[in-house]
Tab-separated table of C-alpha atoms in Angstrom:
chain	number	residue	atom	x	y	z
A	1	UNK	CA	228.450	147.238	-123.704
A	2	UNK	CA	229.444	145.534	-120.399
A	3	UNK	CA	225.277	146.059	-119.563
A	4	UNK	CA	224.787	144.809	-123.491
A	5	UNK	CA	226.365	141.230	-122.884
A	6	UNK	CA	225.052	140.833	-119.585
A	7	UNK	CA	221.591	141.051	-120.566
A	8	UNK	CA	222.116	138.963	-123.633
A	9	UNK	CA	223.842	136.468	-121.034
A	10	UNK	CA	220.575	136.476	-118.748
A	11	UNK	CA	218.035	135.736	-121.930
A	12	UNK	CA	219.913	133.010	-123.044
A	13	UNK	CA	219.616	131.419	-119.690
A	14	UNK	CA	216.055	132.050	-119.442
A	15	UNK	CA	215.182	130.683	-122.945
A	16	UNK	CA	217.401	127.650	-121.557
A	17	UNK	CA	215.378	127.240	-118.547
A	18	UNK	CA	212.292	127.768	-120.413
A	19	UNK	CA	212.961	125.071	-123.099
A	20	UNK	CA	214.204	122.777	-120.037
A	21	UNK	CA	211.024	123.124	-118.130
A	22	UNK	CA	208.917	122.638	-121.248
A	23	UNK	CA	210.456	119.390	-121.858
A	24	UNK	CA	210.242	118.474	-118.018
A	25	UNK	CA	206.402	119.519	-118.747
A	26	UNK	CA	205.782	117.150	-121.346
A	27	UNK	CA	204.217	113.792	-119.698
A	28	UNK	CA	205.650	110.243	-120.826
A	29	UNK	CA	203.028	107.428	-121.258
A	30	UNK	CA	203.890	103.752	-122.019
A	31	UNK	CA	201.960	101.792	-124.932
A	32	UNK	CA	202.750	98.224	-124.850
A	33	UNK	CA	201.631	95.825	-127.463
A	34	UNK	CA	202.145	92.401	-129.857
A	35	UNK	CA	202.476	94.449	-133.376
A	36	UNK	CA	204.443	91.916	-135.759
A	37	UNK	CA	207.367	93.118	-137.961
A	38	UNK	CA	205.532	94.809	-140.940
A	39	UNK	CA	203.292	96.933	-138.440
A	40	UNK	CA	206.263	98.013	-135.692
A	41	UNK	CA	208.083	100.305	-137.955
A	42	UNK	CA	204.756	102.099	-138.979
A	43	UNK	CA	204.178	102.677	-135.225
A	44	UNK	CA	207.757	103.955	-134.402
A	45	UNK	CA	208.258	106.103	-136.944
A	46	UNK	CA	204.858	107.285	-138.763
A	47	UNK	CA	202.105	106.952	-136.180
A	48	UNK	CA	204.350	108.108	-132.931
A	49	UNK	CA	205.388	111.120	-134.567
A	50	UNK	CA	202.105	112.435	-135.735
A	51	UNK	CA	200.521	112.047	-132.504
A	52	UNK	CA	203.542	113.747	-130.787
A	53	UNK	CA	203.745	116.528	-133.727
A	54	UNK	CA	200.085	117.005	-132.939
A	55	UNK	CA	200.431	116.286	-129.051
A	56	UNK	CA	203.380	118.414	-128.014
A	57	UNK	CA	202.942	117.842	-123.967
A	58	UNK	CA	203.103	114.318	-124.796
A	59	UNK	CA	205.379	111.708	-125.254
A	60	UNK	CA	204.818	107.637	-125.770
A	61	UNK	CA	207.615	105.293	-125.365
A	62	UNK	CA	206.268	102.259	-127.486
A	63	UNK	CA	206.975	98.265	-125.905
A	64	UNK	CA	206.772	95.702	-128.752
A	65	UNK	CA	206.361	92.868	-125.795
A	66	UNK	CA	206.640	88.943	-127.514
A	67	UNK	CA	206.260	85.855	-125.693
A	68	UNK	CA	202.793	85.040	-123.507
A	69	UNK	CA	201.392	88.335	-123.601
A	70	UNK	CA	198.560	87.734	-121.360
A	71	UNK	CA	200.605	86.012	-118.895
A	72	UNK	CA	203.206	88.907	-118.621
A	73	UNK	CA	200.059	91.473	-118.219
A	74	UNK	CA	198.719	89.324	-115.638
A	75	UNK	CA	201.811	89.372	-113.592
A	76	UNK	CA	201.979	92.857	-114.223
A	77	UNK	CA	198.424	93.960	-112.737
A	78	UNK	CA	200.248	92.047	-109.621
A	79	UNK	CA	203.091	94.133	-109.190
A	80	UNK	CA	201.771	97.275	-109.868
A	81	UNK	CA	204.034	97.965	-113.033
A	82	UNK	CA	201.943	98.494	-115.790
A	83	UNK	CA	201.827	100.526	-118.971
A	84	UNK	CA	199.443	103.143	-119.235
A	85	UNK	CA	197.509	101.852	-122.334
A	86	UNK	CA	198.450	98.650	-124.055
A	87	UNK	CA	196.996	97.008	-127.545
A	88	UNK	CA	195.432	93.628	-125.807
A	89	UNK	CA	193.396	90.496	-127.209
A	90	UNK	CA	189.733	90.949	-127.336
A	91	UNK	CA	188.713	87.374	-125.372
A	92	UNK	CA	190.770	88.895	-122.392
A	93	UNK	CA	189.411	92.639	-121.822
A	94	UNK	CA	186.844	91.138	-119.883
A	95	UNK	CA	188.896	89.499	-117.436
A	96	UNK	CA	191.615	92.277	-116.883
A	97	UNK	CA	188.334	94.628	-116.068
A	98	UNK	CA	187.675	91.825	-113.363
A	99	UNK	CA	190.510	91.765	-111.914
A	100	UNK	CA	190.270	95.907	-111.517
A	101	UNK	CA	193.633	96.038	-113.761
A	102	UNK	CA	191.989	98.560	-116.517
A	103	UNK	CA	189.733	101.413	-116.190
A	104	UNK	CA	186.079	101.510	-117.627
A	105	UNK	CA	186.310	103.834	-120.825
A	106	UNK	CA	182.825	105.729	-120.285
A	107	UNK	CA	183.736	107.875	-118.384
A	108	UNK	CA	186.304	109.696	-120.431
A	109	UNK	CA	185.032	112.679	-122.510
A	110	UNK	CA	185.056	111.998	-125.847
A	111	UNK	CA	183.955	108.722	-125.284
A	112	UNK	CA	180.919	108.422	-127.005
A	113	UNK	CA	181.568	110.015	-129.869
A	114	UNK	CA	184.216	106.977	-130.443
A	115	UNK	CA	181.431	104.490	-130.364
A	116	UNK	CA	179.128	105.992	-132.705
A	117	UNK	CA	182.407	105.829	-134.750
A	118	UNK	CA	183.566	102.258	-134.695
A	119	UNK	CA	181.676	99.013	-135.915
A	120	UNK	CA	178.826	97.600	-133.457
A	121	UNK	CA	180.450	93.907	-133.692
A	122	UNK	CA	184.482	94.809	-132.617
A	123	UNK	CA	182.995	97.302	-129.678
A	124	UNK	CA	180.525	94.598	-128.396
A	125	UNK	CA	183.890	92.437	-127.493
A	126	UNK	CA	184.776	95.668	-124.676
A	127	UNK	CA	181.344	95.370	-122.851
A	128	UNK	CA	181.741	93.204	-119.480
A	129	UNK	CA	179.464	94.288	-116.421
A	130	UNK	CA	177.469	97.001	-118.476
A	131	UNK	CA	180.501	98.923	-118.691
A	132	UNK	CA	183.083	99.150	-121.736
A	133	UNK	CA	186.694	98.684	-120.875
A	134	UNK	CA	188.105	99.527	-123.932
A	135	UNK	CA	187.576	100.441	-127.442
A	136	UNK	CA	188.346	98.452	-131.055
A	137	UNK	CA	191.808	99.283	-132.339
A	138	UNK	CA	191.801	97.065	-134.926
A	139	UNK	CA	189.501	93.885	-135.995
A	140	UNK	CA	189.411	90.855	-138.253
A	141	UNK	CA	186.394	88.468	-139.141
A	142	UNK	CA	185.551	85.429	-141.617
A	143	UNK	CA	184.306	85.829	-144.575
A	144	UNK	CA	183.574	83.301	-147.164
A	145	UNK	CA	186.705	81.591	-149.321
A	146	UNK	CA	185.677	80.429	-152.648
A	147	UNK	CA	186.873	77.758	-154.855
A	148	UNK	CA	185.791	79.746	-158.244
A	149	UNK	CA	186.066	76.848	-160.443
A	150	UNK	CA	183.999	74.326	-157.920
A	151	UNK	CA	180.929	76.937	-157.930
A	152	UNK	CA	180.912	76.692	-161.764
A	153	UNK	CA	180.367	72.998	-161.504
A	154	UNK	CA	177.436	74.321	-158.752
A	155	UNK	CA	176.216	76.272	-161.516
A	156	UNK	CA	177.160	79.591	-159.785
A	157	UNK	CA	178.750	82.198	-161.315
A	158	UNK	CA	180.891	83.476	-158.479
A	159	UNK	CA	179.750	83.481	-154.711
A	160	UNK	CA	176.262	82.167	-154.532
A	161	UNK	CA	173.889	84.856	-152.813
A	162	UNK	CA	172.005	83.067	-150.106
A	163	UNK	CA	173.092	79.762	-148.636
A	164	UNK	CA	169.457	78.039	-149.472
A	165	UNK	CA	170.327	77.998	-153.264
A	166	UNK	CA	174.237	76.497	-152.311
A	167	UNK	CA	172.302	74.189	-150.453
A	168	UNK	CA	170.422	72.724	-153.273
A	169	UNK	CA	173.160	73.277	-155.679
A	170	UNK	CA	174.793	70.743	-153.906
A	171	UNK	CA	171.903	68.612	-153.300
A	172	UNK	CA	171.426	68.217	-156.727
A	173	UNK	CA	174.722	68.309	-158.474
A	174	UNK	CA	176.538	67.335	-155.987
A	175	UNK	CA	174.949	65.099	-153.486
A	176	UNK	CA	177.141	63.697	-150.616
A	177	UNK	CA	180.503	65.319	-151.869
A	178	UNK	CA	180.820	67.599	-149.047
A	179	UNK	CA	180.822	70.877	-150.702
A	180	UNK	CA	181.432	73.119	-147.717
A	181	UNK	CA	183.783	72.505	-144.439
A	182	UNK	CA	184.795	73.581	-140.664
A	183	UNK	CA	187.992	72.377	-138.852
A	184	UNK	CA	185.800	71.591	-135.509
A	185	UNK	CA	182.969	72.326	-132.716
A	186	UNK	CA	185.221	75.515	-131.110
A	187	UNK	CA	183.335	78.913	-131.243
A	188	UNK	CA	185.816	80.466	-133.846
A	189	UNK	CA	184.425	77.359	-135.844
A	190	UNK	CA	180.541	77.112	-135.336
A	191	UNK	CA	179.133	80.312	-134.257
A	192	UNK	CA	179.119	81.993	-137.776
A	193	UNK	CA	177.135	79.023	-138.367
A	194	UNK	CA	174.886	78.978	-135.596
A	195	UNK	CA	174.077	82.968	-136.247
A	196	UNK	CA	173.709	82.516	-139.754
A	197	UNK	CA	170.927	79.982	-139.354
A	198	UNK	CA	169.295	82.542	-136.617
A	199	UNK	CA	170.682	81.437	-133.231
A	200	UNK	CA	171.308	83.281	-130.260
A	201	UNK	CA	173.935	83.238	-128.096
A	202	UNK	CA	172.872	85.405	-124.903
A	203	UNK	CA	171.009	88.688	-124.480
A	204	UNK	CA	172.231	92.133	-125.852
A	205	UNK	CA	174.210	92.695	-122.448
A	206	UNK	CA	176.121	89.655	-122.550
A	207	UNK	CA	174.673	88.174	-118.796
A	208	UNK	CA	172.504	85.484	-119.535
A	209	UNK	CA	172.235	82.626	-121.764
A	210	UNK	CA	169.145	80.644	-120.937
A	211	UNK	CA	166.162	81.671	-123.117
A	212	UNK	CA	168.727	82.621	-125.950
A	213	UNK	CA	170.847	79.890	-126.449
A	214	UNK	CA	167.941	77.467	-125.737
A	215	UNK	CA	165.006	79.372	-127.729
A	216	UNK	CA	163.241	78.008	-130.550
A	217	UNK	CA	165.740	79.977	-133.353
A	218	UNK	CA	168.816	78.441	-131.748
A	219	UNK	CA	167.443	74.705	-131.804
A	220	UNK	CA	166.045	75.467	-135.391
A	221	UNK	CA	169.233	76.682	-136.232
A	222	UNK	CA	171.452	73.886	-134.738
A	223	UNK	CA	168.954	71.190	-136.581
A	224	UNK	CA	169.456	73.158	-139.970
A	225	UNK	CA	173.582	72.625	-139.204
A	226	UNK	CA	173.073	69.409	-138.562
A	227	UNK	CA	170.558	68.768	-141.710
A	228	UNK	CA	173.159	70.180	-143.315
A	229	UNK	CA	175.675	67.681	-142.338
A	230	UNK	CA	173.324	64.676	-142.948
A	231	UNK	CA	172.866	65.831	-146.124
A	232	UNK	CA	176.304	65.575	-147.384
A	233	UNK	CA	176.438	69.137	-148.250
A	234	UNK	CA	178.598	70.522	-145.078
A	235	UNK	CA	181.544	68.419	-143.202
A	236	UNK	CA	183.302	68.830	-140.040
A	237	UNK	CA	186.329	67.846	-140.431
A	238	UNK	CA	187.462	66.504	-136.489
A	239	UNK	CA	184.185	64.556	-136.611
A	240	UNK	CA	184.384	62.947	-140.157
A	241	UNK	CA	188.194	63.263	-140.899
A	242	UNK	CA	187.786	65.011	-143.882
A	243	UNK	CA	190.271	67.012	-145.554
A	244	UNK	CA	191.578	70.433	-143.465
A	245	UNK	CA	189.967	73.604	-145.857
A	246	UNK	CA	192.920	75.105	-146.727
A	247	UNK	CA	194.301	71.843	-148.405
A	248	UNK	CA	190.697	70.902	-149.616
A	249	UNK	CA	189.573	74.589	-151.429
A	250	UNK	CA	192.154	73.663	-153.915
A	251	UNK	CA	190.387	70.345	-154.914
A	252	UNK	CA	187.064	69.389	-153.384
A	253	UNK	CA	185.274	72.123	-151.691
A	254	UNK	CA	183.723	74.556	-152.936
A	255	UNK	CA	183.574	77.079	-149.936
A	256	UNK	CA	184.445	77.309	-146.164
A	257	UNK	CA	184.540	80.470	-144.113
A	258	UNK	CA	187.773	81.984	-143.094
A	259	UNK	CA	189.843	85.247	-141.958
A	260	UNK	CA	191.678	87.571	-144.036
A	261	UNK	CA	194.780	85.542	-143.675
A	262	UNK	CA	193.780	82.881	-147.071
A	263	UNK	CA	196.592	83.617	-149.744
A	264	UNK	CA	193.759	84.256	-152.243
A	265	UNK	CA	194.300	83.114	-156.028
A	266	UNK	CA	192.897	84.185	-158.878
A	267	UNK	CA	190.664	80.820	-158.443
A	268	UNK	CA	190.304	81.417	-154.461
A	269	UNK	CA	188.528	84.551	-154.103
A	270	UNK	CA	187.357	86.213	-151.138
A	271	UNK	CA	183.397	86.782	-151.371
A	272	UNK	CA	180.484	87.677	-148.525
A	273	UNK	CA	179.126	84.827	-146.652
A	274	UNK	CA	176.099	83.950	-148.630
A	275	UNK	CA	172.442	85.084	-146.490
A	276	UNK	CA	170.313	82.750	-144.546
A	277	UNK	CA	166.242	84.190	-144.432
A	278	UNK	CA	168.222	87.510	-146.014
A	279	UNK	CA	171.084	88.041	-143.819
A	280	UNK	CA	174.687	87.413	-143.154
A	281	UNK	CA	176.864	86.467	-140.147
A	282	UNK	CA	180.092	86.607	-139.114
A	283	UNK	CA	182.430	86.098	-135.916
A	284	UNK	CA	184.552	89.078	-134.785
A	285	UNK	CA	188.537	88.939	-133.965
A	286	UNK	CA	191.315	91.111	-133.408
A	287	UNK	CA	192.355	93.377	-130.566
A	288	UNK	CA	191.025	96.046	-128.333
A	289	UNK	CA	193.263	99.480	-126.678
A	290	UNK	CA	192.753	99.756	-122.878
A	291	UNK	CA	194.117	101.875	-119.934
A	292	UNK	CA	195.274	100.581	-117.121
A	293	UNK	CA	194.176	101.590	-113.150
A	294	UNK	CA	197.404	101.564	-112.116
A	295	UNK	CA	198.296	104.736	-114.539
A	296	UNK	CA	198.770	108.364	-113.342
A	297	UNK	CA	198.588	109.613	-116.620
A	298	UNK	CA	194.936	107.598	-118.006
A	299	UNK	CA	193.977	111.411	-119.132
A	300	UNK	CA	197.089	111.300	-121.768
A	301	UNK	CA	196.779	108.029	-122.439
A	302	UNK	CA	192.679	108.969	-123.309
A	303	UNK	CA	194.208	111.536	-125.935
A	304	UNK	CA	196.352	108.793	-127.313
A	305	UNK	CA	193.973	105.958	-127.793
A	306	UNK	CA	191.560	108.940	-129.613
A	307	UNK	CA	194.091	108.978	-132.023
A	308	UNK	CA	194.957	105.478	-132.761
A	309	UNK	CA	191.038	105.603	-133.688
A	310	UNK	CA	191.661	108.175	-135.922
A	311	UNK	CA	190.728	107.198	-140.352
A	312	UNK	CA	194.494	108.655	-140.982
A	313	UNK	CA	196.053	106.220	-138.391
A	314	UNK	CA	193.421	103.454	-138.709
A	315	UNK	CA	194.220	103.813	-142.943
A	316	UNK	CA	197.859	103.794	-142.794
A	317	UNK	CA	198.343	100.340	-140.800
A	318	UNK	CA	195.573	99.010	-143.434
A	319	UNK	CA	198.732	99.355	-145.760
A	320	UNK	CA	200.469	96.606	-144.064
A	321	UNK	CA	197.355	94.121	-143.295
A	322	UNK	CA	195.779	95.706	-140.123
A	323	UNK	CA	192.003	95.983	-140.349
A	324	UNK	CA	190.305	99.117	-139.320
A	325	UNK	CA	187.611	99.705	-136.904
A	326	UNK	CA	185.798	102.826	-138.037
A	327	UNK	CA	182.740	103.152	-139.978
A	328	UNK	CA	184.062	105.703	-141.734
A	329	UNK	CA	186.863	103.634	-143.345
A	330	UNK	CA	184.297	100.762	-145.427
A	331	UNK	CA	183.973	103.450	-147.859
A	332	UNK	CA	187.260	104.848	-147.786
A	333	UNK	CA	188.889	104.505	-151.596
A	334	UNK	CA	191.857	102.187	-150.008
A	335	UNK	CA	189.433	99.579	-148.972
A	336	UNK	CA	186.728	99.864	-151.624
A	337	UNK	CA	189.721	99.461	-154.500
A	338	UNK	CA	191.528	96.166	-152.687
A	339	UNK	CA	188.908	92.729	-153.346
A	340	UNK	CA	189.905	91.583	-150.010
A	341	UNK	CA	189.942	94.319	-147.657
A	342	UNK	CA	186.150	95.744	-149.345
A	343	UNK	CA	185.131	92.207	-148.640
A	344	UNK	CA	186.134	91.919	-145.245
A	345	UNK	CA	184.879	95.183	-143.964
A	346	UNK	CA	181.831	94.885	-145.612
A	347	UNK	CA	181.632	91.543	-143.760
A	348	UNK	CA	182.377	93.085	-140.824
A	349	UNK	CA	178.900	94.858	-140.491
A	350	UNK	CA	177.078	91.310	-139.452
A	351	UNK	CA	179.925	90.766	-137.577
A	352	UNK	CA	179.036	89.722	-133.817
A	353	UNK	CA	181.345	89.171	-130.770
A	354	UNK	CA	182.124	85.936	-128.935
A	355	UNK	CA	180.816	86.441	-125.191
A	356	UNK	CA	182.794	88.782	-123.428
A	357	UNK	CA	183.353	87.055	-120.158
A	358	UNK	CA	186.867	86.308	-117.844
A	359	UNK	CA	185.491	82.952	-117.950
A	360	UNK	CA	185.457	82.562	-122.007
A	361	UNK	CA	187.882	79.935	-122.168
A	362	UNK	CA	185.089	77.898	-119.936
A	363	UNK	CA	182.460	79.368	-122.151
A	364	UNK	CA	183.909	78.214	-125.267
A	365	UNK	CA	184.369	74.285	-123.273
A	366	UNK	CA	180.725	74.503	-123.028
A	367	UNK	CA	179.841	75.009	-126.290
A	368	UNK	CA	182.035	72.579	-127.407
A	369	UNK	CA	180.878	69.946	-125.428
A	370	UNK	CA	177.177	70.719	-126.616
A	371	UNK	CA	178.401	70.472	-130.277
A	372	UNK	CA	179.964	67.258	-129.527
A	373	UNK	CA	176.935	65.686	-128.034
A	374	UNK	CA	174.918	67.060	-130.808
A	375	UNK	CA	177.083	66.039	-133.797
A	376	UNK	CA	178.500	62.806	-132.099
A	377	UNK	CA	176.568	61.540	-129.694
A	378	UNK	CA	172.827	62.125	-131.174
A	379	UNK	CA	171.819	64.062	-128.057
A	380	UNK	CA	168.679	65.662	-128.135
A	381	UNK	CA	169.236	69.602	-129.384
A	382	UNK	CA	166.885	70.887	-127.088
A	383	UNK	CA	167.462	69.541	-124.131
A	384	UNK	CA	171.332	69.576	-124.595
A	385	UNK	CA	171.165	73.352	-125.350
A	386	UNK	CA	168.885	73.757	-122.138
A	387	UNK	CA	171.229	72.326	-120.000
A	388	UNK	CA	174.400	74.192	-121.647
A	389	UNK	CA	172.565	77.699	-121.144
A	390	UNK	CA	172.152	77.022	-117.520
A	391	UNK	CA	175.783	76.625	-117.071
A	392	UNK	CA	176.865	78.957	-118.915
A	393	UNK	CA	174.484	81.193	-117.234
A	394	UNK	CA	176.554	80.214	-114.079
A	395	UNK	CA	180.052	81.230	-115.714
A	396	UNK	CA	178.357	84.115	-116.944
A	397	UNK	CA	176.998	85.042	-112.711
A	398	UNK	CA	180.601	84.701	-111.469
């Protein structure tokens, strides 16, 4: 018996030991990120859980970080304390790759499989240098906000289809009312525009400007904006001190183009942006996942971020307002059944990327110094677009 209880003695402190080392085993990676109060709780207690249910040697201690974001990651990368992987904005991917602070995700196996499964437009915003630092963890774009009960003075019945017959709706029932509107020149304001009437920003890489923004499709597209304009049809509301759009849907226009974040009426519907020559065009928003250099554990943290672009993660933060990324999830029954998430990802699909560059910010000045000529000044298109190319083609060099 004496034998009996010793042996029972030594098993129970080698299943201790064993249990001990397995939890020493298990590796600890940090996710830090700006989720609001509605999306926080799913994280902590849905999303963590599966993944560490389904990812036993691994453990994520979730930061909800407030305040400048980008500044605190900045001053981060210079002491060395990072996270491992970290929800960030798209316009700054670029310029934490520059400054060596995040890894490029190509390598990683598994990889490409992940791009085939997200949307062209919210992976575009990760490319910087030919390499992607990142991947889309969740997205948001404009679509078009409708006044129902202006288009039925248009003679629409709904959304108009293409933007030529809105045109000369307003033209001709309308003329000089100033049917649709933008806050101002910024990019988030006037590229939809500009790729909806065929411009071009840059080529597919992102690293040069001149014979793109310059080319015979962007000028024809800027003079169709500003036709618009002169036509009374389209107003900008910094240069003519109009009424903002989300004061003027309600009253006098009958459309302007907008995120997700509208609080929609049963008179102010979200609808596709009406085609140009056939097709659509959208801007893209929202933020990317990334790893950082500094991590020991970026083969952990690889595992994690392939599960945060997973449809049963991506799906369940869709329930409290977060857009998905994958392909897979525009047909998925929870987006096809809700009018404003089926719009939006639909939308998505001619959705295109700002320029992913460290100098955006600069970028964006650019651009909105070209507008302003344009619009204000009566500079020529051409030649103002020529010269704005060639800068940016610096900023774009650096």
């Amino acid at each position: 018996m004496k034998r009996f209880f010793a042996l029972l003695a030594t098993l129970a402190l080698l299943t201790g030991a064993c249990a001990s080392a397995g939890a020493e085993a298990a590796t600890t990676i940090t996710f830090w990120h700006t989720y609001g109060d509605a999306e926080t709780p799913v994280l902590d207690t849905v999303i963590i859980p599966m993944f560490e249910a389904a990812n036993p040697d691994i453990k994520v201690e979730a930061v909800r970080q407030s305040g400048d974001f980008n500044q605190m990651l900045v001053a981060a990368l210079g002491t060395g304390v990072v996270p491992d992987v970290a929800r960030v904005d798209i316009t700054k991917t670029s310029a934490y790759a520059k400054l060596g602070g995040i890894v490029p995700m190509d390598g990683f196996d598994g990889f490409a499989a992940l791009t085939d499964a997200v949307l062209s437009g919210p992976l575009s915003t990760n490319l910087w240098n030919g390499q992607y630092y990142g991947l889309p963890l969740n997205t948001n774009c404009k679509a078009a906000v409708v006044n129902l009960e202006q288009m039925k003075a248009l003679g629409f019945d709904g959304a108009p289809a293409t933007m030529e017959d809105f045109i000369a709706a307003c033209k001709e029932k309308a003329p000089g009312e100033y049917k649709l509107n933008v806050s101002g020149f910024g990019d988030w304001d006037m590229y939809t525009y500009f790729w909806l009437f065929g411009g071009v920003l840059t080529d597919e890489g992102f690293t040069k400007a001149s014979g793109y923004l310059d080319s015979a499709q962007s000028v024809a597209s800027i003079t169709a904006i500003k036709q618009m304009h002169d036509d009374g049809v389209f107003t900008i509301r910094d240069l003519d001190g109009t009424a903002d759009a989300w004061d003027g849907i309600n009253s006098q226009y009958a459309m302007f183009f907008e995120g997700p974040w509208y609080p929609f009426s049963d008179t102010v519907v979200p609808a596709l942006i009406p085609t140009v020559n056939g097709k659509s065009a959208s801007v893209v928003g929202g933020e990317n996942i990334v790893i950082f250099s500094g991590s020991t554990k970026q083969d952990a943290a690889f595992r994690f971020v392939q599960f945060m672009l997973t449809a049963e993660v991506q799906l369940k933060l869709l329930e409290v307002g977060v857009i998905p990324t994958l392909k897979a999830c525009v047909e998925s029954d929870a987006v096809k059944s809700n009018p404003k998430w089926s719009v939006y990802m639909q939308q998505l699909g001619s959705a295109q990327s700002r320029i992913p560059t460290p100098q955006a910010s600069t970028v964006e000045q650019l651009w909105t110094d070209a507008m302003t000529m344009i619009f204000v000044e009566g500079a020529d298109v051409q030649q103002t677009l020529t010269a704005t190319a060639a800068q940016i083609d610096t900023e774009l060099a650096k």
